[in-house]
Amino acid sequence: MEEIYGIKYTRPQVVLLQDTGIGVAETAARTCYDSFSNSENEVIKNLECNLPDENMCKELNSIDESALLDDLAWTYFHHSILEHANLSFLIRGTSRGVLQEHARHRIQAISVRSTRYTMSSLINAYVAAKITDNREFFITTVLGFDMFVTADEAYNRIEVSGMYEKLDFQYNQVEDFYSLAVAKSSLGFLEELKNDTEALYSALQNGKKKRNVGDAFKHIITDNVKVDMVVTFNLRSLKNYFTLRDSGAAYFQIRWLAQEMMKVTPQKYLDLIVKKK
């Protein structure tokens, strides 16, 4: 947890899911120059006259150092070769504000937790609270979701209260709010359990989820809401990402994300993309 501009924030968590190694990148470079015999890696030398079998491919993908790649990266700046190496990261708990900036890095594969499909619990909490006139239930329940990068409970209560007020506004604007919020098969619970907030919420949670519920309600969430995603970068793109985002000029939350990604990136990749100070 860190305090920035008077507000406390949590940092994102990052796990490296997979990496393809640097052996393919050196193989690509050696193919360009027909220089397999000059490699310090025996398996790459053997590629000059042999097609690799399964064991050779495993050995190739376990290479930790390559003098040629180091020269191409730092002497000749031939970075296209680095595109043959890929890394995939699982990211938990960055913010929607960061997502807007992160998505500008176009050469990546990115899959993000969707607000269209994952807002049911939040909307169910509002419906249960509204039916039973229990606003505090909504606030307490949503605070328990740990859905904000901001870490001060008093501040987050303001966020959740704002969500409630936005939903209240929408409730008063549309003719049949509950048909937007609740699956048809669960509408009967609203009358049956109208005097029991907890029971109504539980019934809605255990019932069928409203399809694409976020379409009607994603307007209520702010840039402070946490985002989970899986991203895959090639090494050249990752170099660009770290250069721009691990910088004093970067927005502090995306800088934190770049730093956490860098922490889990194996040294053999960092040696090729992060300039030694």
Short mmCIF file of C-alpha atoms in Angstrom, two decimals:
data_model
loop_
_atom_site.label_atom_id
_atom_site.label_comp_id
_atom_site.label_asym_id
_atom_site.label_seq_id
_atom_site.Cartn_x
_atom_site.Cartn_y
_atom_site.Cartn_z
CA MET A 1 0.00 0.00 0.00
CA GLU A 2 1.30 3.45 -0.91
CA GLU A 3 -0.04 6.96 -0.35
CA ILE A 4 0.02 9.27 -3.36
CA TYR A 5 -1.42 12.80 -3.28
CA GLY A 6 -3.13 12.01 0.01
CA ILE A 7 -4.88 8.85 -1.27
CA LYS A 8 -3.83 5.29 -0.34
CA TYR A 9 -3.50 2.77 -3.17
CA THR A 10 -2.67 -0.91 -3.52
CA ARG A 11 -0.12 -2.03 -6.11
CA PRO A 12 -1.01 -4.63 -8.76
CA GLN A 13 0.07 -8.26 -8.56
CA VAL A 14 1.77 -9.91 -11.54
CA VAL A 15 2.69 -13.52 -12.35
CA LEU A 16 4.68 -14.64 -15.39
CA LEU A 17 2.54 -17.41 -16.93
CA GLN A 18 4.88 -18.50 -19.71
CA ASP A 19 7.88 -17.43 -21.74
CA THR A 20 9.16 -18.88 -25.01
CA GLY A 21 12.90 -18.43 -24.42
CA ILE A 22 15.52 -16.59 -26.44
CA GLY A 23 16.78 -19.59 -28.44
CA VAL A 24 14.31 -19.06 -31.26
CA ALA A 25 15.37 -15.42 -31.52
CA GLU A 26 19.03 -16.43 -31.89
CA THR A 27 18.05 -19.12 -34.40
CA ALA A 28 16.23 -16.47 -36.42
CA ALA A 29 19.26 -14.20 -36.33
CA ARG A 30 21.64 -17.02 -37.30
CA THR A 31 19.32 -17.87 -40.19
CA CYS A 32 19.72 -14.30 -41.48
CA TYR A 33 23.52 -14.48 -41.39
CA ASP A 34 23.99 -18.24 -42.00
CA SER A 35 26.25 -18.20 -38.95
CA PHE A 36 25.11 -21.16 -36.86
CA SER A 37 28.67 -22.37 -36.36
CA ASN A 38 29.60 -19.13 -34.56
CA SER A 39 27.14 -19.66 -31.71
CA GLU A 40 28.35 -20.37 -28.19
CA ASN A 41 25.30 -22.59 -27.80
CA GLU A 42 25.96 -26.13 -29.02
CA VAL A 43 22.35 -26.83 -29.96
CA ILE A 44 22.32 -23.85 -32.33
CA LYS A 45 25.60 -24.96 -33.91
CA ASN A 46 23.92 -28.29 -34.66
CA LEU A 47 21.09 -26.56 -36.51
CA GLU A 48 23.43 -25.75 -39.38
CA CYS A 49 23.16 -29.29 -40.75
CA ASN A 50 20.21 -30.74 -38.83
CA LEU A 51 16.51 -30.16 -38.40
CA PRO A 52 15.79 -30.05 -34.65
CA ASP A 53 14.01 -32.94 -32.96
CA GLU A 54 11.91 -32.60 -29.80
CA ASN A 55 14.91 -32.77 -27.46
CA MET A 56 16.82 -30.16 -29.46
CA CYS A 57 13.80 -27.83 -29.33
CA LYS A 58 13.64 -28.19 -25.54
CA GLU A 59 17.36 -27.43 -25.31
CA LEU A 60 16.95 -24.50 -27.68
CA ASN A 61 14.19 -23.00 -25.53
CA SER A 62 16.29 -23.31 -22.37
CA ILE A 63 19.15 -21.13 -23.61
CA ASP A 64 19.95 -18.38 -21.09
CA GLU A 65 22.60 -16.34 -22.93
CA SER A 66 23.34 -15.28 -26.48
CA ALA A 67 26.26 -13.06 -27.42
CA LEU A 68 24.75 -12.45 -30.86
CA LEU A 69 21.42 -11.24 -29.44
CA ASP A 70 23.29 -8.98 -27.05
CA ASP A 71 25.22 -7.44 -29.98
CA LEU A 72 22.08 -7.03 -32.08
CA ALA A 73 20.17 -5.44 -29.19
CA TRP A 74 22.82 -3.02 -27.90
CA THR A 75 25.38 -2.49 -30.69
CA TYR A 76 23.36 -2.71 -33.92
CA PHE A 77 19.86 -2.04 -32.50
CA HIS A 78 18.42 -4.80 -34.71
CA HIS A 79 15.38 -5.23 -32.48
CA SER A 80 13.11 -7.06 -34.94
CA ILE A 81 14.87 -10.29 -33.95
CA LEU A 82 13.49 -9.83 -30.41
CA GLU A 83 9.95 -10.27 -31.74
CA HIS A 84 10.54 -14.03 -31.83
CA ALA A 85 10.47 -14.19 -28.01
CA ASN A 86 7.14 -13.86 -26.18
CA LEU A 87 6.10 -13.52 -22.53
CA SER A 88 2.63 -13.82 -21.00
CA PHE A 89 1.65 -12.17 -17.72
CA LEU A 90 -1.34 -12.56 -15.41
CA ILE A 91 -2.14 -9.14 -13.92
CA ARG A 92 -4.43 -8.73 -10.94
CA GLY A 93 -5.59 -5.49 -9.36
CA THR A 94 -4.48 -2.74 -11.69
CA SER A 95 -7.10 -0.07 -12.44
CA ARG A 96 -9.42 0.80 -15.29
CA GLY A 97 -7.51 4.06 -15.48
CA VAL A 98 -4.34 2.10 -16.20
CA LEU A 99 -6.15 -0.10 -18.73
CA GLN A 100 -6.85 2.92 -20.93
CA GLU A 101 -3.13 3.68 -21.14
CA HIS A 102 -2.00 0.06 -21.29
CA ALA A 103 -4.23 -0.68 -24.29
CA ARG A 104 -2.40 1.99 -26.32
CA HIS A 105 0.47 -0.48 -26.65
CA ARG A 106 -1.03 -2.10 -29.72
CA ILE A 107 1.42 -4.94 -30.35
CA GLN A 108 0.21 -7.23 -27.59
CA ALA A 109 -2.47 -9.82 -26.97
CA ILE A 110 -4.74 -8.66 -24.16
CA SER A 111 -7.73 -10.34 -22.48
CA VAL A 112 -9.50 -8.34 -19.77
CA ARG A 113 -12.07 -9.19 -17.09
CA SER A 114 -15.28 -7.96 -18.68
CA THR A 115 -17.66 -5.61 -16.88
CA ARG A 116 -20.40 -6.82 -19.26
CA TYR A 117 -20.38 -10.25 -17.69
CA THR A 118 -19.02 -9.79 -14.16
CA MET A 119 -21.28 -7.17 -12.54
CA SER A 120 -24.06 -9.49 -11.37
CA SER A 121 -23.08 -9.50 -7.69
CA LEU A 122 -22.94 -5.71 -7.56
CA ILE A 123 -26.33 -5.29 -9.24
CA ASN A 124 -27.86 -8.05 -7.10
CA ALA A 125 -26.69 -6.19 -4.00
CA TYR A 126 -28.40 -3.01 -5.22
CA VAL A 127 -31.66 -4.80 -6.05
CA ALA A 128 -31.75 -6.49 -2.63
CA ALA A 129 -30.96 -3.20 -0.90
CA LYS A 130 -33.51 -1.22 -2.93
CA ILE A 131 -36.38 -3.69 -2.47
CA THR A 132 -35.83 -3.81 1.31
CA ASP A 133 -34.87 -0.13 1.72
CA ASN A 134 -31.43 -1.04 3.09
CA ARG A 135 -28.82 1.21 1.50
CA GLU A 136 -26.18 0.27 4.09
CA PHE A 137 -26.41 -3.36 2.98
CA PHE A 138 -25.34 -2.33 -0.52
CA ILE A 139 -22.43 -0.24 0.78
CA THR A 140 -21.16 -2.92 3.17
CA THR A 141 -21.54 -5.72 0.63
CA VAL A 142 -19.77 -3.90 -2.19
CA LEU A 143 -16.94 -2.77 0.10
CA GLY A 144 -16.42 -6.48 0.80
CA PHE A 145 -15.79 -7.13 -2.91
CA ASP A 146 -12.36 -5.38 -2.64
CA MET A 147 -12.98 -3.92 -6.08
CA PHE A 148 -11.00 -0.65 -5.86
CA VAL A 149 -7.31 0.17 -6.16
CA THR A 150 -7.89 2.87 -3.57
CA ALA A 151 -7.31 1.39 -0.13
CA ASP A 152 -8.88 3.87 2.31
CA GLU A 153 -12.29 2.54 3.46
CA ALA A 154 -13.70 6.01 4.09
CA TYR A 155 -12.79 7.04 0.53
CA ASN A 156 -14.18 3.80 -0.90
CA ARG A 157 -17.48 4.38 0.92
CA ILE A 158 -17.78 7.57 -1.10
CA GLU A 159 -17.17 5.54 -4.27
CA VAL A 160 -19.80 2.93 -3.36
CA SER A 161 -22.33 5.58 -2.27
CA GLY A 162 -21.84 7.21 -5.67
CA MET A 163 -22.63 3.89 -7.35
CA TYR A 164 -25.84 3.61 -5.33
CA GLU A 165 -26.90 7.13 -6.25
CA LYS A 166 -26.23 6.51 -9.95
CA LEU A 167 -28.31 3.34 -9.83
CA ASP A 168 -31.05 5.22 -7.96
CA PHE A 169 -31.05 7.87 -10.69
CA GLN A 170 -31.39 5.17 -13.34
CA TYR A 171 -34.09 3.41 -11.29
CA ASN A 172 -36.19 6.58 -11.47
CA GLN A 173 -35.61 7.05 -15.20
CA VAL A 174 -36.56 3.67 -16.65
CA GLU A 175 -39.98 2.06 -16.65
CA ASP A 176 -38.98 -1.40 -15.43
CA PHE A 177 -35.57 -1.27 -13.79
CA TYR A 178 -35.74 -4.79 -12.37
CA SER A 179 -36.22 -6.40 -15.78
CA LEU A 180 -32.85 -4.87 -16.75
CA ALA A 181 -31.17 -6.04 -13.57
CA VAL A 182 -32.56 -9.50 -12.82
CA ALA A 183 -32.99 -12.66 -14.88
CA LYS A 184 -36.64 -13.42 -15.68
CA SER A 185 -36.50 -16.66 -13.69
CA SER A 186 -35.46 -14.74 -10.54
CA LEU A 187 -38.04 -11.93 -10.64
CA GLY A 188 -40.36 -13.86 -8.34
CA PHE A 189 -37.84 -13.56 -5.51
CA LEU A 190 -38.39 -9.80 -5.39
CA GLU A 191 -41.91 -10.18 -3.99
CA GLU A 192 -41.31 -13.42 -2.11
CA LEU A 193 -38.31 -12.10 -0.12
CA LYS A 194 -39.06 -8.37 -0.05
CA ASN A 195 -38.68 -8.20 3.75
CA ASP A 196 -35.34 -10.05 4.02
CA THR A 197 -32.33 -8.33 2.44
CA GLU A 198 -29.84 -11.14 3.05
CA ALA A 199 -32.18 -13.87 1.82
CA LEU A 200 -33.10 -11.91 -1.30
CA TYR A 201 -29.46 -11.21 -2.13
CA SER A 202 -28.58 -14.88 -1.61
CA ALA A 203 -31.45 -16.03 -3.83
CA LEU A 204 -30.40 -13.65 -6.61
CA GLN A 205 -26.79 -14.76 -6.30
CA ASN A 206 -27.73 -18.42 -6.53
CA GLY A 207 -30.24 -17.91 -9.34
CA LYS A 208 -29.64 -17.51 -13.05
CA LYS A 209 -27.53 -14.47 -13.92
CA LYS A 210 -28.93 -11.75 -16.15
CA ARG A 211 -27.22 -11.99 -19.54
CA ASN A 212 -24.85 -9.10 -20.31
CA VAL A 213 -26.03 -7.27 -17.20
CA GLY A 214 -23.14 -4.83 -17.47
CA ASP A 215 -24.51 -3.35 -20.69
CA ALA A 216 -27.07 -1.36 -18.70
CA PHE A 217 -24.96 -0.57 -15.66
CA LYS A 218 -21.24 -0.27 -16.43
CA HIS A 219 -21.66 3.52 -16.39
CA ILE A 220 -21.59 3.40 -12.57
CA ILE A 221 -17.96 2.31 -12.21
CA THR A 222 -14.95 4.64 -12.13
CA ASP A 223 -11.29 4.48 -13.03
CA ASN A 224 -10.56 3.22 -9.50
CA VAL A 225 -12.19 -0.17 -10.14
CA LYS A 226 -9.71 -3.02 -10.28
CA VAL A 227 -8.99 -4.80 -13.55
CA ASP A 228 -7.61 -8.31 -14.07
CA MET A 229 -6.07 -9.26 -17.39
CA VAL A 230 -3.72 -11.59 -19.22
CA VAL A 231 -1.30 -9.93 -21.62
CA THR A 232 1.28 -11.34 -24.02
CA PHE A 233 4.10 -9.20 -25.38
CA ASN A 234 6.87 -9.99 -27.79
CA LEU A 235 10.22 -8.89 -26.41
CA ARG A 236 10.56 -5.88 -28.70
CA SER A 237 7.18 -4.54 -27.60
CA LEU A 238 8.01 -5.27 -23.97
CA LYS A 239 11.17 -3.20 -24.35
CA ASN A 240 9.08 -0.28 -25.57
CA TYR A 241 6.59 -0.77 -22.71
CA PHE A 242 9.25 -0.78 -20.01
CA THR A 243 11.06 2.21 -21.55
CA LEU A 244 7.92 4.36 -21.61
CA ARG A 245 6.11 3.12 -18.50
CA ASP A 246 8.97 2.57 -16.02
CA SER A 247 9.69 6.27 -16.29
CA GLY A 248 9.27 9.23 -14.00
CA ALA A 249 7.10 10.80 -16.70
CA ALA A 250 4.60 7.90 -16.62
CA TYR A 251 1.34 7.87 -14.64
CA PHE A 252 2.27 6.40 -11.28
CA GLN A 253 -0.16 3.46 -11.46
CA ILE A 254 1.08 2.23 -14.84
CA ARG A 255 4.64 2.75 -13.62
CA TRP A 256 3.84 0.41 -10.72
CA LEU A 257 2.47 -2.12 -13.22
CA ALA A 258 5.60 -1.94 -15.37
CA GLN A 259 7.76 -2.38 -12.27
CA GLU A 260 5.82 -5.44 -11.12
CA MET A 261 6.03 -6.95 -14.62
CA MET A 262 9.76 -6.29 -14.66
CA LYS A 263 10.21 -8.05 -11.32
CA VAL A 264 8.87 -11.32 -12.73
CA THR A 265 10.63 -11.07 -16.11
CA PRO A 266 13.63 -13.45 -16.18
CA GLN A 267 17.05 -11.82 -16.35
CA LYS A 268 17.88 -13.31 -19.77
CA TYR A 269 15.17 -11.09 -21.27
CA LEU A 270 15.95 -8.00 -19.21
CA ASP A 271 19.58 -8.18 -20.37
CA LEU A 272 18.34 -7.62 -23.92
CA ILE A 273 15.79 -4.86 -23.34
CA VAL A 274 16.71 -2.87 -20.21
CA LYS A 275 19.81 -0.73 -20.47
CA LYS A 276 22.31 -1.35 -17.68
CA LYS A 277 22.88 1.83 -15.68
#
